Amino acid sequence: MFYAVFKNGGKQYKVQEGDIVLLDHMGLEPKTNFQIHEVLAICQEGQVSCGNPFLSGAQIEAEVINEGRGKKVVIFKKRRRKDSKTKRGFRRDFTRVKITKIVA
């Protein structure tokens, strides 16, 4: 089993080659290739190597599939007996990415 853990937008993702991941909005065109250098850990054949905080020389190559917006999340707050309520909506912008290669 070969996988890597990387950091993007304050979140950590565990990926293998060929995985499709929704990352935070990056503003890149579709079919654009880019590298992720903030690799936290890589597991090769049962041996895990961790960085402090990042592994030097390790990178993940990825290709942008598309960009879009997620489903709406409704935030509704009501304070009982106070005649007070608020309703807000939120949609997350994302970039759909395919992991093409993990370089240790």
PDB file of C-alpha atoms in Angstrom:
ATOM      1  CA  MET A   1       0.000   0.000   0.000  1.00  0.00           C
ATOM      2  CA  PHE A   2       1.378   3.362  -1.048  1.00  0.00           C
ATOM      3  CA  TYR A   3      -0.227   6.590   0.140  1.00  0.00           C
ATOM      4  CA  ALA A   4       0.636  10.138   1.167  1.00  0.00           C
ATOM      5  CA  VAL A   5      -0.777  12.710   3.579  1.00  0.00           C
ATOM      6  CA  PHE A   6      -0.641  16.376   2.558  1.00  0.00           C
ATOM      7  CA  LYS A   7      -1.934  19.706   3.820  1.00  0.00           C
ATOM      8  CA  ASN A   8      -4.107  22.123   1.850  1.00  0.00           C
ATOM      9  CA  GLY A   9      -6.164  25.001   3.189  1.00  0.00           C
ATOM     10  CA  GLY A  10      -5.740  24.041   6.850  1.00  0.00           C
ATOM     11  CA  LYS A  11      -6.988  20.482   6.233  1.00  0.00           C
ATOM     12  CA  GLN A  12      -5.127  17.211   5.786  1.00  0.00           C
ATOM     13  CA  TYR A  13      -5.855  14.691   3.035  1.00  0.00           C
ATOM     14  CA  LYS A  14      -4.782  11.034   2.714  1.00  0.00           C
ATOM     15  CA  VAL A  15      -4.455  10.102  -0.974  1.00  0.00           C
ATOM     16  CA  GLN A  16      -3.219   7.393  -3.308  1.00  0.00           C
ATOM     17  CA  GLU A  17      -2.390   7.678  -7.003  1.00  0.00           C
ATOM     18  CA  GLY A  18      -5.583   7.970  -9.055  1.00  0.00           C
ATOM     19  CA  ASP A  19      -7.713   9.411  -6.220  1.00  0.00           C
ATOM     20  CA  ILE A  20     -10.058  12.350  -6.851  1.00  0.00           C
ATOM     21  CA  VAL A  21     -10.104  14.970  -4.083  1.00  0.00           C
ATOM     22  CA  LEU A  22     -12.110  18.175  -3.495  1.00  0.00           C
ATOM     23  CA  LEU A  23      -9.666  20.900  -2.400  1.00  0.00           C
ATOM     24  CA  ASP A  24     -10.304  24.538  -1.540  1.00  0.00           C
ATOM     25  CA  HIS A  25     -10.830  26.873  -4.495  1.00  0.00           C
ATOM     26  CA  MET A  26      -7.504  27.538  -6.270  1.00  0.00           C
ATOM     27  CA  GLY A  27      -8.546  29.453  -9.378  1.00  0.00           C
ATOM     28  CA  LEU A  28      -6.829  27.116 -11.873  1.00  0.00           C
ATOM     29  CA  GLU A  29      -7.998  26.158 -15.359  1.00  0.00           C
ATOM     30  CA  PRO A  30      -9.143  22.571 -16.070  1.00  0.00           C
ATOM     31  CA  LYS A  31      -6.440  20.110 -17.237  1.00  0.00           C
ATOM     32  CA  THR A  32      -3.761  22.178 -15.492  1.00  0.00           C
ATOM     33  CA  ASN A  33      -0.988  20.190 -13.785  1.00  0.00           C
ATOM     34  CA  PHE A  34       0.512  21.422 -10.506  1.00  0.00           C
ATOM     35  CA  GLN A  35       2.605  20.140  -7.606  1.00  0.00           C
ATOM     36  CA  ILE A  36       1.820  20.037  -3.898  1.00  0.00           C
ATOM     37  CA  HIS A  37       4.964  20.430  -1.780  1.00  0.00           C
ATOM     38  CA  GLU A  38       3.399  20.405   1.713  1.00  0.00           C
ATOM     39  CA  VAL A  39       3.642  16.612   2.142  1.00  0.00           C
ATOM     40  CA  LEU A  40       3.374  15.573   5.787  1.00  0.00           C
ATOM     41  CA  ALA A  41       3.898  11.795   5.508  1.00  0.00           C
ATOM     42  CA  ILE A  42       4.426   9.019   2.979  1.00  0.00           C
ATOM     43  CA  CYS A  43       3.792   5.302   3.539  1.00  0.00           C
ATOM     44  CA  GLN A  44       5.683   2.843   1.304  1.00  0.00           C
ATOM     45  CA  GLU A  45       5.262  -0.924   1.777  1.00  0.00           C
ATOM     46  CA  GLY A  46       4.310  -0.553   5.440  1.00  0.00           C
ATOM     47  CA  GLN A  47       7.087   1.906   6.350  1.00  0.00           C
ATOM     48  CA  VAL A  48       5.874   5.382   7.263  1.00  0.00           C
ATOM     49  CA  SER A  49       8.174   8.395   6.923  1.00  0.00           C
ATOM     50  CA  CYS A  50       7.009  11.610   8.570  1.00  0.00           C
ATOM     51  CA  GLY A  51       8.296  15.140   8.116  1.00  0.00           C
ATOM     52  CA  ASN A  52       8.959  17.840  10.653  1.00  0.00           C
ATOM     53  CA  PRO A  53       6.602  19.442   9.595  1.00  0.00           C
ATOM     54  CA  PHE A  54       7.068  18.610   5.873  1.00  0.00           C
ATOM     55  CA  LEU A  55       9.098  15.977   4.051  1.00  0.00           C
ATOM     56  CA  SER A  56      11.942  17.485   2.049  1.00  0.00           C
ATOM     57  CA  GLY A  57      12.050  16.410  -1.584  1.00  0.00           C
ATOM     58  CA  ALA A  58       8.582  14.875  -1.509  1.00  0.00           C
ATOM     59  CA  GLN A  59       5.842  16.200  -3.745  1.00  0.00           C
ATOM     60  CA  ILE A  60       2.467  15.201  -5.142  1.00  0.00           C
ATOM     61  CA  GLU A  61       1.632  15.872  -8.772  1.00  0.00           C
ATOM     62  CA  ALA A  62      -2.032  16.569  -9.497  1.00  0.00           C
ATOM     63  CA  GLU A  63      -4.274  17.566 -12.405  1.00  0.00           C
ATOM     64  CA  VAL A  64      -7.271  19.903 -12.127  1.00  0.00           C
ATOM     65  CA  ILE A  65     -10.517  18.316 -13.347  1.00  0.00           C
ATOM     66  CA  ASN A  66     -12.909  21.205 -12.753  1.00  0.00           C
ATOM     67  CA  GLU A  67     -14.038  23.848 -10.289  1.00  0.00           C
ATOM     68  CA  GLY A  68     -17.457  24.269  -8.774  1.00  0.00           C
ATOM     69  CA  ARG A  69     -19.591  24.975  -5.749  1.00  0.00           C
ATOM     70  CA  GLY A  70     -20.841  22.519  -3.165  1.00  0.00           C
ATOM     71  CA  LYS A  71     -24.360  21.964  -1.916  1.00  0.00           C
ATOM     72  CA  LYS A  72     -25.960  24.694   0.161  1.00  0.00           C
ATOM     73  CA  VAL A  73     -25.670  24.366   3.920  1.00  0.00           C
ATOM     74  CA  VAL A  74     -28.395  26.201   5.831  1.00  0.00           C
ATOM     75  CA  ILE A  75     -27.472  27.732   9.196  1.00  0.00           C
ATOM     76  CA  PHE A  76     -30.600  28.428  11.248  1.00  0.00           C
ATOM     77  CA  LYS A  77     -30.402  29.860  14.768  1.00  0.00           C
ATOM     78  CA  LYS A  78     -33.443  30.359  16.951  1.00  0.00           C
ATOM     79  CA  ARG A  79     -33.556  31.648  20.503  1.00  0.00           C
ATOM     80  CA  ARG A  80     -36.736  30.421  22.114  1.00  0.00           C
ATOM     81  CA  ARG A  81     -39.097  32.919  23.725  1.00  0.00           C
ATOM     82  CA  LYS A  82     -36.911  35.821  22.529  1.00  0.00           C
ATOM     83  CA  ASP A  83     -38.482  36.430  19.091  1.00  0.00           C
ATOM     84  CA  SER A  84     -35.007  36.131  17.600  1.00  0.00           C
ATOM     85  CA  LYS A  85     -33.971  33.969  14.665  1.00  0.00           C
ATOM     86  CA  THR A  86     -31.444  34.111  11.845  1.00  0.00           C
ATOM     87  CA  LYS A  87     -31.126  32.067   8.678  1.00  0.00           C
ATOM     88  CA  ARG A  88     -27.976  31.987   6.558  1.00  0.00           C
ATOM     89  CA  GLY A  89     -26.813  29.884   3.649  1.00  0.00           C
ATOM     90  CA  PHE A  90     -23.306  28.852   2.667  1.00  0.00           C
ATOM     91  CA  ARG A  91     -21.838  27.151  -0.422  1.00  0.00           C
ATOM     92  CA  ARG A  92     -18.215  26.033  -0.482  1.00  0.00           C
ATOM     93  CA  ASP A  93     -16.137  26.760  -3.589  1.00  0.00           C
ATOM     94  CA  PHE A  94     -13.948  23.784  -4.491  1.00  0.00           C
ATOM     95  CA  THR A  95     -11.431  22.536  -7.037  1.00  0.00           C
ATOM     96  CA  ARG A  96     -11.795  18.867  -8.055  1.00  0.00           C
ATOM     97  CA  VAL A  97      -8.312  17.361  -8.441  1.00  0.00           C
ATOM     98  CA  LYS A  98      -6.984  13.970  -9.607  1.00  0.00           C
ATOM     99  CA  ILE A  99      -3.758  12.743  -8.005  1.00  0.00           C
ATOM    100  CA  THR A 100      -1.483  11.579 -10.824  1.00  0.00           C
ATOM    101  CA  LYS A 101       1.842  10.825  -9.131  1.00  0.00           C
ATOM    102  CA  ILE A 102       3.402  10.701  -5.663  1.00  0.00           C
ATOM    103  CA  VAL A 103       7.145  11.389  -5.588  1.00  0.00           C
ATOM    104  CA  ALA A 104       8.958  10.369  -2.384  1.00  0.00           C
TER     105      ALA A 104
END
